[in-house]
PDB file of C-alpha atoms in Angstrom:
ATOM      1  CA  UNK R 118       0.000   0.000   0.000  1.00 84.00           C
ATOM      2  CA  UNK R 119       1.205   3.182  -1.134  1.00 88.00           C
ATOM      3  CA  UNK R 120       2.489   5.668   2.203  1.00 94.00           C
ATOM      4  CA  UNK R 121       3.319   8.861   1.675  1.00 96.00           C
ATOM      5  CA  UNK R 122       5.758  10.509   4.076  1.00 97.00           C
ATOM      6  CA  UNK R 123       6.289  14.699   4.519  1.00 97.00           C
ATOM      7  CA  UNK R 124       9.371  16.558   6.008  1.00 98.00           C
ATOM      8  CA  UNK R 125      11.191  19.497   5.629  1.00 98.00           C
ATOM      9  CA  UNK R 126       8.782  21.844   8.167  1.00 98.00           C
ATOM     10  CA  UNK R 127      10.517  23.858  10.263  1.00 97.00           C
ATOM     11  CA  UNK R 128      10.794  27.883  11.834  1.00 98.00           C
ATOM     12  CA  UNK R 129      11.175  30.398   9.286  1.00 98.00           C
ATOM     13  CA  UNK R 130      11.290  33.761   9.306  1.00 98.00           C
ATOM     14  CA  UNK R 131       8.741  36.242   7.251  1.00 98.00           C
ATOM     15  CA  UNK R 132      10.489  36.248   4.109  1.00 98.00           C
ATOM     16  CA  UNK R 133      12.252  33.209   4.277  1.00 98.00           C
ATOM     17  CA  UNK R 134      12.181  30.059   2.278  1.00 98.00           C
ATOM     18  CA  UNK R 135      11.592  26.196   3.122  1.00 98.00           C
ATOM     19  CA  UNK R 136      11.893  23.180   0.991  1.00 98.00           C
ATOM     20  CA  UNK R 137       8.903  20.343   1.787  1.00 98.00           C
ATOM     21  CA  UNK R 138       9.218  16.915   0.541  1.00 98.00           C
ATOM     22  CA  UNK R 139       6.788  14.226  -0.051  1.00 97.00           C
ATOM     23  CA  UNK R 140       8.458  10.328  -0.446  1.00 96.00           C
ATOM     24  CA  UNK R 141       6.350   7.978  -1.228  1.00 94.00           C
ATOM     25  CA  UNK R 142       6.556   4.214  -0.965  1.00 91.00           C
ATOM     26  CA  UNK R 143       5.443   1.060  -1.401  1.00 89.00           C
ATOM     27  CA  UNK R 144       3.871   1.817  -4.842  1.00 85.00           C
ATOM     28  CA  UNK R 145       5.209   4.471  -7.728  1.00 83.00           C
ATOM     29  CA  UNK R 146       3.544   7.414  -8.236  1.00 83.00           C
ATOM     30  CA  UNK R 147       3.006   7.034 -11.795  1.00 81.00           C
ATOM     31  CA  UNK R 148      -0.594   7.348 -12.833  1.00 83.00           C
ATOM     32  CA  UNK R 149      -1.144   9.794  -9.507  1.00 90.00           C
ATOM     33  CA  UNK R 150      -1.737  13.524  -9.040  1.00 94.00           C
ATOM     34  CA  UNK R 151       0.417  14.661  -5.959  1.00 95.00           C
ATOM     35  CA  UNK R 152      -1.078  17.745  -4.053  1.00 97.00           C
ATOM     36  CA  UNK R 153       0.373  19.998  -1.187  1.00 98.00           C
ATOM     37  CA  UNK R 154      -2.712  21.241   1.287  1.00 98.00           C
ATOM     38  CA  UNK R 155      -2.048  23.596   3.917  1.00 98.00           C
ATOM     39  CA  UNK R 156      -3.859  23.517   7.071  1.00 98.00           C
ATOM     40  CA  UNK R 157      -3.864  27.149   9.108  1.00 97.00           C
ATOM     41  CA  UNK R 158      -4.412  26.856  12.608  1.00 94.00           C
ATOM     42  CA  UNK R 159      -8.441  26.563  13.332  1.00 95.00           C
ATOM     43  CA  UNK R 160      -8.960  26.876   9.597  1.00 97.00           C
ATOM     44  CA  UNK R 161     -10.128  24.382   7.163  1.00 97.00           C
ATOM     45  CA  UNK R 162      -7.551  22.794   4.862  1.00 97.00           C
ATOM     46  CA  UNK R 163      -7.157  23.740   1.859  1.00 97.00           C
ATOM     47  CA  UNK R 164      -5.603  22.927  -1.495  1.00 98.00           C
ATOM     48  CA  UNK R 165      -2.067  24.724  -2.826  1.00 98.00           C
ATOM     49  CA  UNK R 166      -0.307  23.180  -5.622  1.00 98.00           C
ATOM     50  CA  UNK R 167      -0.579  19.668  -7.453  1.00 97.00           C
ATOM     51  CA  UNK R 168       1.785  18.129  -9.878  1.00 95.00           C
ATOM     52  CA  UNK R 169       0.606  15.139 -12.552  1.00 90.00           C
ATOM     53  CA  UNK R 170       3.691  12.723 -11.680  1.00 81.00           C
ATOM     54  CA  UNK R 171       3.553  11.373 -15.928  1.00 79.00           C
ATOM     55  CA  UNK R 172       3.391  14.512 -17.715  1.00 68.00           C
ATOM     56  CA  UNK R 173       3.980  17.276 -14.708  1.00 68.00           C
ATOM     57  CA  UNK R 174       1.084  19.693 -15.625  1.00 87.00           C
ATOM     58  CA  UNK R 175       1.281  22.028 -12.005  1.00 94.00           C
ATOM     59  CA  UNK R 176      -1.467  24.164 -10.605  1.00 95.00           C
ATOM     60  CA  UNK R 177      -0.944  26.559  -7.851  1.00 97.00           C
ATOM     61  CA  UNK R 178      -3.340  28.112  -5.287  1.00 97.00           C
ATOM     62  CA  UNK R 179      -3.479  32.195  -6.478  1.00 97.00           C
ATOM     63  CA  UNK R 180      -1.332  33.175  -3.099  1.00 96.00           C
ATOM     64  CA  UNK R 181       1.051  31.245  -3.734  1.00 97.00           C
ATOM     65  CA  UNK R 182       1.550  31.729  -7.592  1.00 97.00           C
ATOM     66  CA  UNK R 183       5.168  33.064  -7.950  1.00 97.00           C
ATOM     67  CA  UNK R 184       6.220  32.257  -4.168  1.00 98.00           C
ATOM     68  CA  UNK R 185       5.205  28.534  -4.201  1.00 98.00           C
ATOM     69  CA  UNK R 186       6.946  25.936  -6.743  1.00 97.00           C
ATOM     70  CA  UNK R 187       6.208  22.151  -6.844  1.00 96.00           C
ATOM     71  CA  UNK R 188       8.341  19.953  -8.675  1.00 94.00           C
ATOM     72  CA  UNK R 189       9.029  16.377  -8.728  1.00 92.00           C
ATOM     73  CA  UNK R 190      11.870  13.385  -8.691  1.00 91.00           C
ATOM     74  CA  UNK R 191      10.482  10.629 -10.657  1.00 88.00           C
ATOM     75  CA  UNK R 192      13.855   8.527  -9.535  1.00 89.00           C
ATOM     76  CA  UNK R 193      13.119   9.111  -5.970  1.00 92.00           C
ATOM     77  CA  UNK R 194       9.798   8.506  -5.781  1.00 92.00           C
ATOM     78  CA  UNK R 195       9.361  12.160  -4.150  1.00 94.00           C
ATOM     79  CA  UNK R 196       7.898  15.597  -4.675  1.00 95.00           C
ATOM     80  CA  UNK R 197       8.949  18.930  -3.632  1.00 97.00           C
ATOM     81  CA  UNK R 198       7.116  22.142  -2.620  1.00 98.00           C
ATOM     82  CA  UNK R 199      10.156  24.700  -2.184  1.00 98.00           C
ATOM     83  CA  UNK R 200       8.031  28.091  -0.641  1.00 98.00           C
ATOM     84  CA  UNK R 201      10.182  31.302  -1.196  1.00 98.00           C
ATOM     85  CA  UNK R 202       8.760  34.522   0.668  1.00 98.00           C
ATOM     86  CA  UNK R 203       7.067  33.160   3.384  1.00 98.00           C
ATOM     87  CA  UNK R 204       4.236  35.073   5.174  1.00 98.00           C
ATOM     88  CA  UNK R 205       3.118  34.372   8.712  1.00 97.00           C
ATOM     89  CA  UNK R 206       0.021  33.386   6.753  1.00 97.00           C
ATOM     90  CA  UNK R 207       1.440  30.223   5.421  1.00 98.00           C
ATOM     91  CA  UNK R 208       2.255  29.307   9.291  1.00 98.00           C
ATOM     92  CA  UNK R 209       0.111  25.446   9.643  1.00 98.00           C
ATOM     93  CA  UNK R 210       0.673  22.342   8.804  1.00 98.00           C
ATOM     94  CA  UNK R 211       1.515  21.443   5.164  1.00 98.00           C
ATOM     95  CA  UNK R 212       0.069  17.383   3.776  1.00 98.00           C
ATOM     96  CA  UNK R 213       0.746  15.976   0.626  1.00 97.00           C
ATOM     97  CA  UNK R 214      -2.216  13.875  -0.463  1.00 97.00           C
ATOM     98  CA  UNK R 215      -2.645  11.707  -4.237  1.00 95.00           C
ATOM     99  CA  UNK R 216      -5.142  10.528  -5.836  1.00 93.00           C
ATOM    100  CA  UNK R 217      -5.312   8.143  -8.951  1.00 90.00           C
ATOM    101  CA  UNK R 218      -6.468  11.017 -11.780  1.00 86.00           C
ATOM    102  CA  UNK R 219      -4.786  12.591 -14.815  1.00 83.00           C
ATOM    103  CA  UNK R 220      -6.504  15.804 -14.127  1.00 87.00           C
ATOM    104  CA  UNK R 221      -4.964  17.914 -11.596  1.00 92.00           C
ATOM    105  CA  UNK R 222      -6.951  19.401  -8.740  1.00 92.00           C
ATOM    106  CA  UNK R 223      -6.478  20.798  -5.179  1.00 96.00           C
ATOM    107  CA  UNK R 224     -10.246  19.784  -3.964  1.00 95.00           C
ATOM    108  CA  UNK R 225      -9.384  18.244  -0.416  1.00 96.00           C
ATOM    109  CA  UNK R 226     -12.223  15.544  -0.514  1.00 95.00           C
ATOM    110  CA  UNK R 227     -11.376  13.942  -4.128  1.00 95.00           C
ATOM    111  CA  UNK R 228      -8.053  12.889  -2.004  1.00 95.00           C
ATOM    112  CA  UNK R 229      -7.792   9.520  -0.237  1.00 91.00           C
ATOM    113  CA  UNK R 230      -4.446   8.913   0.525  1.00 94.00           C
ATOM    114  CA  UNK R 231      -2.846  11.426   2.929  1.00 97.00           C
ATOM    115  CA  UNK R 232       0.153  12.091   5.125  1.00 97.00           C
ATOM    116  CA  UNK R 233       1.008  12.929   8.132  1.00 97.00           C
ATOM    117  CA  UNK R 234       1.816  16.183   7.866  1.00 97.00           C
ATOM    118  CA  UNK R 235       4.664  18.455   8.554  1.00 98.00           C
ATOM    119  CA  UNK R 236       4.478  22.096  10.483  1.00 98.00           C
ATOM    120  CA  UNK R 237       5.986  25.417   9.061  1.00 98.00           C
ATOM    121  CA  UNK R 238       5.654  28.711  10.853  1.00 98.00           C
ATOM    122  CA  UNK R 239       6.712  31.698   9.998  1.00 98.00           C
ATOM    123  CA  UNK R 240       7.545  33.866  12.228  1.00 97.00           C
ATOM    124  CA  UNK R 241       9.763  36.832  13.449  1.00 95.00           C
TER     125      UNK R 241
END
């Protein structure tokens, strides 16, 4: 069963810049879109950027269009959300989440496979 694991959270301050990663194993992420969600504290989650893993059409959440940049390792199995600029509004916790699709999408419920989450703040 495919498990997908986050890391790269950490203390930042405003302006700064933090590289997530998302490894996945027990399955390759070919025939998956791999999304980024960001959860603010006592707010709902919500979608930020998603990458097709075959093909690597991106889509990014409008605040984060020029700050935010998802990429992907096909070799390693892992994908990558560097976030340049950060703004104490990007402080909460960051999941990557796929789904079996070739259409990308940053809905939270069309995802079914989630992890565990890593925390970013930003803060001075």
């Amino acid at each position: 069963q495919l498990q997908l694991v986050e890391s790269g959270g950490g203390l930042v301050q405003p302006g700064g810049s933090l590289r997530l990663s998302c490894a996945a194993s027990g399955s390759t992420l070919d025939y998956y879109i791999i999304a980024w969600f960001h959860q603010a504290p006592g707010k709902e989650r919500e979608g930020v950027s998603c990458i097709r893993h075959t093909g690597g059409n991106t889509k990014y959440l409008k605040s984060v269009e020029g700050r935010f940049t998802i990429s992907k390792d096909n070799a390693k199995n892992t994908v990558y959300l560097q976030m340049n600029n950060l703004k104490p509004e990007d402080t909460g916790i960051y999941y990557c989440a796929i789904r079996r699709n070739v259409y990308c999408s940053l809905d939270v419920p069309l995802f079914r496979t989630w992890g565990q989450g890593t925390q970013v703040t930003v803060s001075s």
